Each structure stands twice: as structure tokens, then as C-alpha cells.
mmCIF file of C-alpha atoms and ligand atoms in Angstrom:
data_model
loop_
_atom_site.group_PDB
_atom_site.id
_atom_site.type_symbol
_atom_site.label_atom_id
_atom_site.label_comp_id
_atom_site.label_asym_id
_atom_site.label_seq_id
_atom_site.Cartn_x
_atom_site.Cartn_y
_atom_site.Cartn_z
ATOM 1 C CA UNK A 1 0.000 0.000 0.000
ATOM 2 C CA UNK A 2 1.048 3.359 -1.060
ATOM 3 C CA UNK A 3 0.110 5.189 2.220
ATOM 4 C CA UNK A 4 3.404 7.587 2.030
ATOM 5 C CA UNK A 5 2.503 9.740 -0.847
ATOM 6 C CA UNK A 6 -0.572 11.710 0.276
ATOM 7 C CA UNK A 7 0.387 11.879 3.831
ATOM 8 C CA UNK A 8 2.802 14.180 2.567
ATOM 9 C CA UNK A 9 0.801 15.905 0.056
ATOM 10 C CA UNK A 10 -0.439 19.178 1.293
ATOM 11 C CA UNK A 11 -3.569 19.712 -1.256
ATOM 12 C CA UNK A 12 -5.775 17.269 -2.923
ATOM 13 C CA UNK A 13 -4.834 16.367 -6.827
ATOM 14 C CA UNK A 14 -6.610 14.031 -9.024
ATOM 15 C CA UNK A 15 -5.031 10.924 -8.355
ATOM 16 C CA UNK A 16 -6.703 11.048 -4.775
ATOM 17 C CA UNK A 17 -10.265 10.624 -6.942
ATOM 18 C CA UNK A 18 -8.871 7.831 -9.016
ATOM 19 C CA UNK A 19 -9.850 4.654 -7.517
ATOM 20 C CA UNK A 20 -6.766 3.340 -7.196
ATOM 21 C CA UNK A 21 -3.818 2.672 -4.346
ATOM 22 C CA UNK A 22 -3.566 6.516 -3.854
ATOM 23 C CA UNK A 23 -7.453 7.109 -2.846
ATOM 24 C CA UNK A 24 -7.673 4.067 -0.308
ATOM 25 C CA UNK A 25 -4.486 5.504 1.216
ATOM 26 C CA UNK A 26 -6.923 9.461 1.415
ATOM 27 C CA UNK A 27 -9.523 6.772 2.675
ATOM 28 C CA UNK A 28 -7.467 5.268 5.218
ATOM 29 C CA UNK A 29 -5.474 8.027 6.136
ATOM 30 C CA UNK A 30 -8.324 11.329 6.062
ATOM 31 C CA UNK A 31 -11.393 10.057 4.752
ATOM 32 C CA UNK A 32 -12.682 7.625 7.300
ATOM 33 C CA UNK A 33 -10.936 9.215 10.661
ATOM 34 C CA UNK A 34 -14.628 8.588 11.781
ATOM 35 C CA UNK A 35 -15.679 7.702 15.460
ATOM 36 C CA UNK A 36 -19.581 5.825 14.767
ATOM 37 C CA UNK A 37 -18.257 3.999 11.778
ATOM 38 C CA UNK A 38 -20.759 1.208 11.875
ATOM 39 C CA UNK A 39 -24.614 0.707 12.971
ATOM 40 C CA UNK A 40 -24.605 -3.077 13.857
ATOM 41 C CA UNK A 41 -23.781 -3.887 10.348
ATOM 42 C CA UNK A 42 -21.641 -3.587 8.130
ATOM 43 C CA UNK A 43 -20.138 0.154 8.329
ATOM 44 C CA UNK A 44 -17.468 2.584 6.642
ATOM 45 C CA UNK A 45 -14.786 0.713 8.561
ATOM 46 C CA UNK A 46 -15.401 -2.627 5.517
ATOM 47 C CA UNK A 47 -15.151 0.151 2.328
ATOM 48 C CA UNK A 48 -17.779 -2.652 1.331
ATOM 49 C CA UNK A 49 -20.166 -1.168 -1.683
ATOM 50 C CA UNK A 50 -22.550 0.238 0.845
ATOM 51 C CA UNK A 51 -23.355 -0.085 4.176
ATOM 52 C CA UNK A 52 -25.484 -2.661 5.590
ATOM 53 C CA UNK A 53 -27.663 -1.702 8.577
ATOM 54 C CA UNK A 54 -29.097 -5.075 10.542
ATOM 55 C CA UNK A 55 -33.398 -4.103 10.979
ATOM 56 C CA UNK A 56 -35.052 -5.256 14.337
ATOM 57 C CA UNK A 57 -37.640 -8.046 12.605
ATOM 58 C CA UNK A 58 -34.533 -9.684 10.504
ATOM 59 C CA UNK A 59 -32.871 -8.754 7.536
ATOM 60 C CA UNK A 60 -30.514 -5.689 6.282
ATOM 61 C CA UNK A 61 -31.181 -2.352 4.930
ATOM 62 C CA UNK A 62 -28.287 -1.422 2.120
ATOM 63 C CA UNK A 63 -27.420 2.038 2.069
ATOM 64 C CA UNK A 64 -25.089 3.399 -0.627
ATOM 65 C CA UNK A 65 -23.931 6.706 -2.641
ATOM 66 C CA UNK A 66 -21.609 8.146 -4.822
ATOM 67 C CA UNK A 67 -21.151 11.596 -7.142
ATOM 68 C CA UNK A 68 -21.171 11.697 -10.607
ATOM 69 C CA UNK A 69 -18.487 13.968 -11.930
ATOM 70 C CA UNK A 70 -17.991 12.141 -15.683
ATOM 71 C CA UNK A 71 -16.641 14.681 -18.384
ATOM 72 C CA UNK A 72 -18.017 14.600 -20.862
ATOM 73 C CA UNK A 73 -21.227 14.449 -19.894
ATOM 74 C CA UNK A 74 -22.857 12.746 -22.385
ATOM 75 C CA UNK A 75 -20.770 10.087 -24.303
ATOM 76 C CA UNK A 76 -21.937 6.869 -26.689
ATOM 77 C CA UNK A 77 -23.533 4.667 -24.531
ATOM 78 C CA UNK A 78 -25.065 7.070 -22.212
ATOM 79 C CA UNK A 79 -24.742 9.925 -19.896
ATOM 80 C CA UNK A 80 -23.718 11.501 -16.422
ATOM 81 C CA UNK A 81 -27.496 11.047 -15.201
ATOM 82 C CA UNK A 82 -27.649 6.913 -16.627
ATOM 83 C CA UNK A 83 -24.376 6.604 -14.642
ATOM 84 C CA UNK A 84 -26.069 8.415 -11.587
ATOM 85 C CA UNK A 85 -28.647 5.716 -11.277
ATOM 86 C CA UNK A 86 -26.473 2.533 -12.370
ATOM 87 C CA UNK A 87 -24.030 3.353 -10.165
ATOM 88 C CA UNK A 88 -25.495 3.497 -7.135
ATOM 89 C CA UNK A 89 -28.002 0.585 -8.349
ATOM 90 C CA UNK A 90 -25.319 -1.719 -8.548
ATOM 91 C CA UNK A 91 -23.364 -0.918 -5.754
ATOM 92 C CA UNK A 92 -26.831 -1.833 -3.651
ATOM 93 C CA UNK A 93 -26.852 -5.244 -6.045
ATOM 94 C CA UNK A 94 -23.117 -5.874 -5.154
ATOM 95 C CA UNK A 95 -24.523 -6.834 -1.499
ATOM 96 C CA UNK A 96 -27.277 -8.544 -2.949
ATOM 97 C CA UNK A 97 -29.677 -5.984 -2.208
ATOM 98 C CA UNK A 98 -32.973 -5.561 -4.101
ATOM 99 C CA UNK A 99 -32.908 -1.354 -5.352
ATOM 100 C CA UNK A 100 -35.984 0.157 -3.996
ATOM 101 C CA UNK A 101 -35.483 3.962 -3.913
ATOM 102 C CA UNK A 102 -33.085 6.655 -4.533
ATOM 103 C CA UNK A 103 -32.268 10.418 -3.951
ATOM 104 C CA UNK A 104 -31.335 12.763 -6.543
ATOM 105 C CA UNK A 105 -29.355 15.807 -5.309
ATOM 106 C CA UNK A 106 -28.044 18.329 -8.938
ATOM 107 C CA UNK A 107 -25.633 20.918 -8.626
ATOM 108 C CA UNK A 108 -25.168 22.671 -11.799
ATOM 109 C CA UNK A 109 -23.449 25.870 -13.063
ATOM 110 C CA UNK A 110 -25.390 28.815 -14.271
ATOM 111 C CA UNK A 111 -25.895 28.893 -18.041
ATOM 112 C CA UNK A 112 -26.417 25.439 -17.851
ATOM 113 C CA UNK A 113 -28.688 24.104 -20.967
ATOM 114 C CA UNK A 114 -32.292 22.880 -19.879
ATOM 115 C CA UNK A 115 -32.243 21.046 -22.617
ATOM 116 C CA UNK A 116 -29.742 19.220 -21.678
ATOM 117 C CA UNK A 117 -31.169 18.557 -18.065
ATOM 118 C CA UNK A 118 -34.209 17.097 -19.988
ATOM 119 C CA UNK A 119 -32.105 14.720 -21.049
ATOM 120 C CA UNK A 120 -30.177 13.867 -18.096
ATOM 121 C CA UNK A 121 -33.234 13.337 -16.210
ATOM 122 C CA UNK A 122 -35.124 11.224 -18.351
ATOM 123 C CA UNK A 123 -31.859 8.900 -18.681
ATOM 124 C CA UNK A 124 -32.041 8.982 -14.764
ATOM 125 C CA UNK A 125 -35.876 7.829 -15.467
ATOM 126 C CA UNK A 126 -35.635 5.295 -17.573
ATOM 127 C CA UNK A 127 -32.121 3.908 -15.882
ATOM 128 C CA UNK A 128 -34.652 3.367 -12.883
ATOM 129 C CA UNK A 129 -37.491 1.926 -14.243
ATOM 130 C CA UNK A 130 -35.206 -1.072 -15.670
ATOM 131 C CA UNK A 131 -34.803 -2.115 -12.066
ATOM 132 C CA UNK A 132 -38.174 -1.258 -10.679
ATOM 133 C CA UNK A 133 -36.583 1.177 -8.113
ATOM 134 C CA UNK A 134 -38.246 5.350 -7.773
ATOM 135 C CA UNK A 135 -36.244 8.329 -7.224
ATOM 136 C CA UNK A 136 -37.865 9.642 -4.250
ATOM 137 C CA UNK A 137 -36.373 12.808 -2.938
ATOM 138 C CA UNK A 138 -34.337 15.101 -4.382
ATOM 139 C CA UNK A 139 -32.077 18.409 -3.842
ATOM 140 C CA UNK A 140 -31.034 21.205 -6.538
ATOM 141 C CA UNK A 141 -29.079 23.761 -6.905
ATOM 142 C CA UNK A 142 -26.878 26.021 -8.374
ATOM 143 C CA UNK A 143 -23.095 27.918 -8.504
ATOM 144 C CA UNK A 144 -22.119 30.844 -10.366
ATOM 145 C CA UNK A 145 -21.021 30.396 -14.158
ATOM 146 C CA UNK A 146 -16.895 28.921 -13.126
ATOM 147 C CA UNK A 147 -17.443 27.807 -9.618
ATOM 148 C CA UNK A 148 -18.292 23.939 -11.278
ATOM 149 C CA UNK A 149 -17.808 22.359 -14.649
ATOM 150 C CA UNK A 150 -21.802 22.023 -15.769
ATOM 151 C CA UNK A 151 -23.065 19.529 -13.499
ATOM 152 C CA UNK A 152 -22.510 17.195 -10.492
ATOM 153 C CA UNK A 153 -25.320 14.925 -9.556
ATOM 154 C CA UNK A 154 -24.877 12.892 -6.575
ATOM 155 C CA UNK A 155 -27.632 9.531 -5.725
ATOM 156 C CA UNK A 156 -27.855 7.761 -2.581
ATOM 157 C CA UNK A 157 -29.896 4.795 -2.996
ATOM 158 C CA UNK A 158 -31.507 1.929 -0.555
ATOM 159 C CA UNK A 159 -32.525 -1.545 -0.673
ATOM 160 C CA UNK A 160 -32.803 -4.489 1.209
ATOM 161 C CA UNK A 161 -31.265 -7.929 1.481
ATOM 162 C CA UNK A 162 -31.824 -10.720 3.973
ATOM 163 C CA UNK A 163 -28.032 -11.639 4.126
ATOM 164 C CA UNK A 164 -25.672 -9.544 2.590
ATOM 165 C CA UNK A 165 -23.128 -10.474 0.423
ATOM 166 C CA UNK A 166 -19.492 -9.142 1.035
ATOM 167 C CA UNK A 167 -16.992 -8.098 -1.200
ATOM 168 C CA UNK A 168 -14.468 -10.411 1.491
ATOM 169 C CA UNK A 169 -16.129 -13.758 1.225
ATOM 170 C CA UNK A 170 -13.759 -15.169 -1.514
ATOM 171 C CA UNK A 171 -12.687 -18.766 -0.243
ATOM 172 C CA UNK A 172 -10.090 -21.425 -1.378
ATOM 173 C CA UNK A 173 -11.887 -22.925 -4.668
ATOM 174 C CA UNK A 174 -14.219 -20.893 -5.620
ATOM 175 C CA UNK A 175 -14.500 -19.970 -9.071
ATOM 176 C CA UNK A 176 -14.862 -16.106 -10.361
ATOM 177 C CA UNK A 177 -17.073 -14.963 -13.116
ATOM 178 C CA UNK A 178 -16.938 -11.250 -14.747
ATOM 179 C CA UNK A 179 -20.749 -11.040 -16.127
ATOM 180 C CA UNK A 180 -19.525 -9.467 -19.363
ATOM 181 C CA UNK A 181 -16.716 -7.588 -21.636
ATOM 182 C CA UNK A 182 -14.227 -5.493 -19.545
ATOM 183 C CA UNK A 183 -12.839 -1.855 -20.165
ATOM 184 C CA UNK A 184 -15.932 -0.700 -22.137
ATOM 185 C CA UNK A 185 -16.873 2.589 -19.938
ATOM 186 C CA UNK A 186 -13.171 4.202 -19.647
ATOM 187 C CA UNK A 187 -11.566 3.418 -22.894
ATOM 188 C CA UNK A 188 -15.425 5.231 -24.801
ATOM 189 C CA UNK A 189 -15.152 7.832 -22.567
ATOM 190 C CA UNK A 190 -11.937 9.124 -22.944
ATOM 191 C CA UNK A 191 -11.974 8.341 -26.565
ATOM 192 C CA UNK A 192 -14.846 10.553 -26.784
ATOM 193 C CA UNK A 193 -13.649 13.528 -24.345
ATOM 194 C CA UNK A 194 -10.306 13.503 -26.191
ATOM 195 C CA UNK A 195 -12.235 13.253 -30.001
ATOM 196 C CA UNK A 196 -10.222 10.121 -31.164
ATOM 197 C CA UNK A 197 -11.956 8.605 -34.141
ATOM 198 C CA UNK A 198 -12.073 4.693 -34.830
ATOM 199 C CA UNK A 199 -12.927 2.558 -36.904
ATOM 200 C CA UNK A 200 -16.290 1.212 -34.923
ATOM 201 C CA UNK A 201 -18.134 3.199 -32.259
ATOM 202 C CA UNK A 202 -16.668 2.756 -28.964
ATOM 203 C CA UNK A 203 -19.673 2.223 -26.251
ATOM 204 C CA UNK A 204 -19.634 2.775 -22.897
ATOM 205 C CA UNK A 205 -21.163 -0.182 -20.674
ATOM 206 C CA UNK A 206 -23.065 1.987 -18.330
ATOM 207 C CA UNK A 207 -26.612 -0.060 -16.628
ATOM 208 C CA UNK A 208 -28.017 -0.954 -13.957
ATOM 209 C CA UNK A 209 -27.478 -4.890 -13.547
ATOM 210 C CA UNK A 210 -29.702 -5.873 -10.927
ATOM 211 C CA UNK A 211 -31.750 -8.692 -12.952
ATOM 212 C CA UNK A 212 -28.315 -9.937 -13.901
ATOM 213 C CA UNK A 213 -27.147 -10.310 -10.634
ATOM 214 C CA UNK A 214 -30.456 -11.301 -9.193
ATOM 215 C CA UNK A 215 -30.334 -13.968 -11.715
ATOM 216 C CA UNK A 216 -26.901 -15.012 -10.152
ATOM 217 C CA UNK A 217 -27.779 -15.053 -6.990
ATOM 218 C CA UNK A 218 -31.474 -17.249 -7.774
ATOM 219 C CA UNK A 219 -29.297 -19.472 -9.125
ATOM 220 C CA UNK A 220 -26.605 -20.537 -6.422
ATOM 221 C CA UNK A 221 -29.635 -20.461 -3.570
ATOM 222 C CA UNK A 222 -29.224 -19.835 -0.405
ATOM 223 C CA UNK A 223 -25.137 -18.819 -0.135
ATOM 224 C CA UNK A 224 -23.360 -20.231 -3.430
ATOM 225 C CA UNK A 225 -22.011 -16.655 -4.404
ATOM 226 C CA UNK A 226 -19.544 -15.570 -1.660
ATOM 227 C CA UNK A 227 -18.465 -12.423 -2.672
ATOM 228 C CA UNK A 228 -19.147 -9.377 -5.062
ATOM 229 C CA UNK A 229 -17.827 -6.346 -6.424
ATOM 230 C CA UNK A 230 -18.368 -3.993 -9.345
ATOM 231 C CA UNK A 231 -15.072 -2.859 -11.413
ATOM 232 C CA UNK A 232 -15.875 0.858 -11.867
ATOM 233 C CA UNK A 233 -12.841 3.286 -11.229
ATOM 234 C CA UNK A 234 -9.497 1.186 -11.410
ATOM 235 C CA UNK A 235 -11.311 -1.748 -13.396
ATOM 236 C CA UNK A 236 -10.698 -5.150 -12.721
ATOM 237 C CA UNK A 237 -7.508 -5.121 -11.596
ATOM 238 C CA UNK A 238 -8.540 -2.604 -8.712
ATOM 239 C CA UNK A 239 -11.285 -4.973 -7.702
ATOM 240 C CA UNK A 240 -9.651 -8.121 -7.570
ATOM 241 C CA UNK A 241 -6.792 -6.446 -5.654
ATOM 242 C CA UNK A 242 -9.293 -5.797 -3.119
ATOM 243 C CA UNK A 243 -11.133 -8.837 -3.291
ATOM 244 C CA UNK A 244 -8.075 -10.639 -2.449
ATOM 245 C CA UNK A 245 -6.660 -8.725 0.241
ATOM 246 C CA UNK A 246 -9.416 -8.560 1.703
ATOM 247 C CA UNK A 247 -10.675 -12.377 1.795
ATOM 248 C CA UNK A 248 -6.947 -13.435 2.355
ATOM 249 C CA UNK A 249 -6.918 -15.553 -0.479
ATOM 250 C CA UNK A 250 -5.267 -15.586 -4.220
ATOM 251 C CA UNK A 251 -7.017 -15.252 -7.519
ATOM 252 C CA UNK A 252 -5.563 -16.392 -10.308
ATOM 253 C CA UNK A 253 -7.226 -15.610 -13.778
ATOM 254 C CA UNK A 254 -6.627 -16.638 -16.952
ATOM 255 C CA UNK A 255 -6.018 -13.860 -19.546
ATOM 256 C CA UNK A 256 -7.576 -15.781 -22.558
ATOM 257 C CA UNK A 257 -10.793 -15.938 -20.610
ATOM 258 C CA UNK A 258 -11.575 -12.482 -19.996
ATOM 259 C CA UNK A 259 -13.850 -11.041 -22.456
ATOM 260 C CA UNK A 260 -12.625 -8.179 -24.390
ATOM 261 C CA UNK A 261 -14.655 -6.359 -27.359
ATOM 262 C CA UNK A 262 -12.033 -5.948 -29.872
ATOM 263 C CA UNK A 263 -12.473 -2.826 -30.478
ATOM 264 C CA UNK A 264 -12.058 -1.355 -27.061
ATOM 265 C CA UNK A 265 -8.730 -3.942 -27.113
ATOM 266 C CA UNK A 266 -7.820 -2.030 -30.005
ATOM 267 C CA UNK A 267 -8.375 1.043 -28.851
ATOM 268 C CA UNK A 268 -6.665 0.500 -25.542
ATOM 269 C CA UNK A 269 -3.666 -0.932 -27.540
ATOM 270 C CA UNK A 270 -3.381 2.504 -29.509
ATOM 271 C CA UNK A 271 -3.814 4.986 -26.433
ATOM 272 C CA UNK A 272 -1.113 2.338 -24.685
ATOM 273 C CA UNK A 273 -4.069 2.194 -21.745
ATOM 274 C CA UNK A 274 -4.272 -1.247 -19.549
ATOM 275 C CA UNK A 275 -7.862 -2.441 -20.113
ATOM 276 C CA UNK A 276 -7.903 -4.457 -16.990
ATOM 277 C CA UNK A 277 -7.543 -0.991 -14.707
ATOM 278 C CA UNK A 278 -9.998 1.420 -16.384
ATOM 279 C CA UNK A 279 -13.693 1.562 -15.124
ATOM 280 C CA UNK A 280 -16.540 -0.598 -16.406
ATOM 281 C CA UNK A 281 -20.242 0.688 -15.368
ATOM 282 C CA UNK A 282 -22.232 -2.158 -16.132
ATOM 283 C CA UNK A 283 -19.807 -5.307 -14.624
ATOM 284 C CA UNK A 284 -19.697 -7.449 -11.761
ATOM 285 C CA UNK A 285 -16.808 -9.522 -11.120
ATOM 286 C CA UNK A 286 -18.601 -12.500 -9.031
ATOM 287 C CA UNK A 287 -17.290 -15.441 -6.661
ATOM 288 C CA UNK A 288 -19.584 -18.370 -6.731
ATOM 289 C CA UNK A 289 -18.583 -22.005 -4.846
ATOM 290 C CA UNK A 290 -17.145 -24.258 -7.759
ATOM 291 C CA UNK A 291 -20.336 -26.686 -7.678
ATOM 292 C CA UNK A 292 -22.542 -23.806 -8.563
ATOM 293 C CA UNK A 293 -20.524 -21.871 -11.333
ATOM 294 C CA UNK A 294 -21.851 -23.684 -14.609
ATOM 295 C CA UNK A 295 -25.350 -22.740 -12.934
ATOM 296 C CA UNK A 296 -24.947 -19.198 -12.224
ATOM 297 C CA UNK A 297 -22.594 -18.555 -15.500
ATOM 298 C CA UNK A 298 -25.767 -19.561 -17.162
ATOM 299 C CA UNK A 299 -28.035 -17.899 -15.434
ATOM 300 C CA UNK A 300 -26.374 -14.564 -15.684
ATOM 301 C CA UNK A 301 -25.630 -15.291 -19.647
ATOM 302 C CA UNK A 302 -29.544 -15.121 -19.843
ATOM 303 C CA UNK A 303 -29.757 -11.768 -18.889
ATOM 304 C CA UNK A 304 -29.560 -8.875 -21.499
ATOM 305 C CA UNK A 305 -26.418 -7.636 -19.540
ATOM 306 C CA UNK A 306 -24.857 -10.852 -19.099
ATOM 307 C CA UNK A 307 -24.715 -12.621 -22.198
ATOM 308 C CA UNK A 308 -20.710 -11.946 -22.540
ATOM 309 C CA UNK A 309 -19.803 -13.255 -19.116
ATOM 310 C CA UNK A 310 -17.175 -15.907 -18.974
ATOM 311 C CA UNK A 311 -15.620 -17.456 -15.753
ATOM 312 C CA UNK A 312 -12.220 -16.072 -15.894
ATOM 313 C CA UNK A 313 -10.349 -17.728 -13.074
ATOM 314 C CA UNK A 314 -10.351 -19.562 -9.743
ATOM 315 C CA UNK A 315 -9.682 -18.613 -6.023
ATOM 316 C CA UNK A 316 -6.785 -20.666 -4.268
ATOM 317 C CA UNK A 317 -4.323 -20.371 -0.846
ATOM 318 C CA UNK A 318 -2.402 -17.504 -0.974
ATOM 319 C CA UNK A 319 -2.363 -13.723 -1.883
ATOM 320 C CA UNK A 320 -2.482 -11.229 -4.704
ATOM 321 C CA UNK A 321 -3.783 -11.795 -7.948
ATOM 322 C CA UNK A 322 -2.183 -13.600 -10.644
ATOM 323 C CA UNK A 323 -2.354 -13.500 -14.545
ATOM 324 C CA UNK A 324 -1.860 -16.487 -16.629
ATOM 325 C CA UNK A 325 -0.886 -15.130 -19.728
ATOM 326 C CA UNK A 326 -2.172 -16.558 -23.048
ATOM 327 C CA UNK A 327 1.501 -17.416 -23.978
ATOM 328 C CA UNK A 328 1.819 -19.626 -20.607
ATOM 329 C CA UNK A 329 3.709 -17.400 -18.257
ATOM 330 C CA UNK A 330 2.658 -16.249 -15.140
ATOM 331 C CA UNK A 331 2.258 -12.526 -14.044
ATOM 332 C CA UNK A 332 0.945 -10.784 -11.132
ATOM 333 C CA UNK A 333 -2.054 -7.721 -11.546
ATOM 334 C CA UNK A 334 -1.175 -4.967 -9.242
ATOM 335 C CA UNK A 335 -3.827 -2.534 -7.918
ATOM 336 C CA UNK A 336 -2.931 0.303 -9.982
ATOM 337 C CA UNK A 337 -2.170 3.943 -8.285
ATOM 338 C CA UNK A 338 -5.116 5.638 -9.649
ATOM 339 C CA UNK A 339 -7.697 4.719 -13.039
ATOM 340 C CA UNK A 340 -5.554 6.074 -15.878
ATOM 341 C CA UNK A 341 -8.329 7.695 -17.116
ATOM 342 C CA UNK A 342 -9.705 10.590 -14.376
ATOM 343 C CA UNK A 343 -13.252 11.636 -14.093
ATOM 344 C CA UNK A 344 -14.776 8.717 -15.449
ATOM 345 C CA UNK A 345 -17.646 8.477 -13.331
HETATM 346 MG MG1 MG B 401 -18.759 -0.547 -5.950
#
């Protein structure tokens, strides 16, 4: 763990936003020098995807949220206010919690198009609808022309979950499925923010998967899935860092199994970008006991989000996260400093 650089660091640069080694060091270090971490649950002190707070007749409420600060705003594939709602959808799904309703609070800069807002809110509408959850409450307002770059939208969402499912409970074993293509959402977004033109249309990935991973977790009743966790900012290789460390286990995966849309390998290739550490909005990497994984790889495959998904390696004694590369070497993934490409979500 990088835990040096910040410390020393007297103001707050990019890098600290970038989902990577350098933010859980501002995490550890600033961001969660908290005294009521936790209410019973599961609390700040497990950086889980949400908090899980236990209610008196049985079962959890999920609580969740996260800002939106993508640039551009809008982007093939979607926009800041889709990524508002699948965001925060599927960080309630990653602890197998059932979206019900979310908040909406805008901050945008004066001039602002309402046009545009249109827009942005009926993506936000239709984002929810998929997954059967309301935006409930909301909060508005707005900063002199400069004092923000168009718009910041921040959701908080709830749902509920009888048991939830950790992003820790990797054991010796299990196998690990990614529910579709990897590196979609960064590599289309900064190939749109910095205007580079290929070939085919680079997409970004952005939904809300809750039917996919509802599907999973139908499938490998009452416990088979033992962890979860959503690759957004640092991508996969982020997410399996912590995965590992944090169930005290290895995960090795096998680099010909990982599904990769050739164009966004292309792309990546030509911007010299590592598509396993750049953000995917519409991904779940998944651990699932060995007996169940044909099941559940099934299961998620017949969801309209999951027909890509592969199972792309296997949990065993050890630590950190291993490649096996499709010419037969070995090399580890390391949790990269910060996503390579900034403001993606
Ligand atoms: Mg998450």
C-alpha cells in the first residue's frame, strides 16, 4: 500500500479521486478518521459497496452513494445522469440488495442548458425503471457560471437484502465470473472527451445490472455466491486487488478468458491504456462455490447484460492476484495507483 505519498501531500490532486492505491491511502489516512463507523452492520470501517444496517424483525437495509463527476457528460452509450442511477443501483446489487429507492441531489453551473437537463433526467428515469426502483427525494441547486464544470449529480440509494453479500467472502476454490466484456466505460469515454476517431463506435457499458445479478444469486440459492464487487474506477484489476486482500486468499485468472470487445482492445492498444484498470459501469466480477458456477454462468448469460460473461479464473491459498498469460507465463495484476483515465464516473 502506497500510504506515504498523500500523507505528505499538502492539497488534494486528481489521483486522490482515481480509484486506485492513492485514494484508499486518502480513505485510510483522512477520509474515514470517523468515530460511529458502523450501525450493527456492516459500516465505513469494511469500504464494502454500501453499508449494511441489521433491521429489528430480521434482515438488512443497504445504504449506498456516490457523485457523478464524468466529463463529458454525455458520451456513446449514455450519460452523467444513466451513470447516476447505475451506479449506485449496482453498488446496492453488489450486497445482494434488491434497489428500492433513490435520492437525486443536482448541482449545476449557471448557463447550464435545460435542454440538456431534460435529457439527463429522463436517462435517470428510464435507468430506474429497468430495475423497478423510484427516485424519491431530491435536492437542486446552483453555482455561479466557473465555480463547477456544468453539473454534479450525486444519488444515494436503498434496498434491502436478507443476508448480505461481502466483497471479502472469496474462499479457497471458488470460481470467479466477470458477467460481461471489460474496459468498455473508460476506454469510450476518454476516446470521446479527447475526439479520437475509430474505426467502430466505442460504447460505454453503463446499466443498472440488478436482474443480472439477481439472476446469479437465484441461481446458487441460499449462499453459493460468496463475494461481489463492481469494477468501476481502477477496473478489474482494482477490484480483484481488493477482493483478495481482503478475503486473504489468491485469484488467479486466466487472460484468454476475460472477455474483451475488440475494439475497445484495439483502442486500448493505440492509447497504450491497460484495459484491466480502467472503469466498467455495467460489470460485476462475481465469486460463486465451484459446484454452482456452470449454474450461475448460465443464469447470468440469460440476462440482457450478461450474455458476454465468462468465468475467468479460480480462487486458491495464498495472496495477490495472478495473470496467466495466453503465452503460458505467469504474471501478477497490481492494484494500480489511480484509473488512468480521471473523471470517469
Ligand atoms: Mg462498488
Amino acid at each position: 500500500m502506497h500510504t506515504d505519498p498523500h500523507v505528505r501531500d499538502k492539497t488534494i490532486n486528481l489521483l486522490h479521486g482515481a480509484g486506485g492505491e492513492l485514494m484508499n491511502a486518502l480513505i485510510a489516512d483522512v477520509l474515514t478518521r470517523i468515530t460511529n463507523k458502523n450501525a450493527g452492520g456492516i459500516g465505513l470501517e469494511s469500504l464494502d459497496d454500501g453499508a449494511a444496517i441489521p433491521l429489528t424483525h430480521g434482515g438488512y437495509l443497504v445504504l449506498t452513494t456516490d457523485t457523478h463527476v464524468v466529463k463529458p457528460i454525455f458520451f456513446p452509450g449514455g450519460d452523467i445522469g444513466r451513470i447516476a442511477v447505475s451506479g449506485t443501483v449496482n453498488d446496492l446489487a453488489m450486497m445482494g440488495a434488491a434497489p428500492v429507492a433513490l435520492t437525486s441531489a443536482i448541482v449545476l453551473e449557471d448557463g447550464f442548458s435545460m435542454d440538456a437537463l431534460r435529457v439527463i433526467i429522463a436517462s435517470m428515469d428510464a435507468a430506474t425503471k429497468e430495475v423497478d426502483a423510484a427516485i424519491v427525494t431530491g435536492d437542486t441547486k446552483v453555482v455561479e457560471k466557473g465555480a463547477l464544470d456544468q453539473v454534479i449529480i450525486n444519488t444515494a440509494g436503498i434496498g434491502f437484502v436478507e443476508k448480505p453479500v461481502r466483497d471479502c467472502g472469496l474462499r479457497p476454490g471458488d470460481k470467479l465470473i466477470v458477467t460481461g466484456t471489460v474496459g468498455d466505460h473508460g476506454i469510450a469515454v476518454l476516446a470521446k472527451r479527447e475526439d479520437f476517431k475509430f474505426r467502430t463506435e466505442l460504447r460505454s457499458d453503463v446499466a443498472p445490472i440488478w436482474r443480472t445479478i439477481k439472476a446469479a444469486l437465484d441461481a446458487a440459492k441460499p449462499d453459493g455466491i460468496t463475494a461481489m464487487k463492481d469494477p468501476t474506477r481502477g477496473g478489474v484489476a482494482s477490484a480483484l486487488n481488493e477482493m483478495a486482500r481482503k478475503s486473504g486468499v489468491e485469484i488467479v485468472i486466466n487472460e484468454e478468458a476475460i472477455p474483451i470487445n475488440p475494439a475497445i482492445r484495439a483502442a486500448a492498444e493505440m492509447l497504450g491504456i491497460d484495459v484491466l484498470a480502467v472503469a466498467n459501469e455495467g460489470k460485476a466480477l462475481i465469486g460463486v462455490q465451484a459446484e454452482h458456477a456452470k449454474r450461475v454462468l448460465a443464469a447470468i448469460k440469460g440476462t440482457p447484460y450478461g450474455r458476454d460473461a465468462a468465468v475467468i479464473g479460480e480462487v486458491t491459498d495464498g495472496e495477490r492476484v495472478l495473470l496467466r498469460t495466453a503465452i503460458g507465463g505467469t504474471r501478477f495484476i497490481d492494484a494500480p495507483l489511480g484509473d488512468p483515465v480521471p473523471r470517469v464516473c
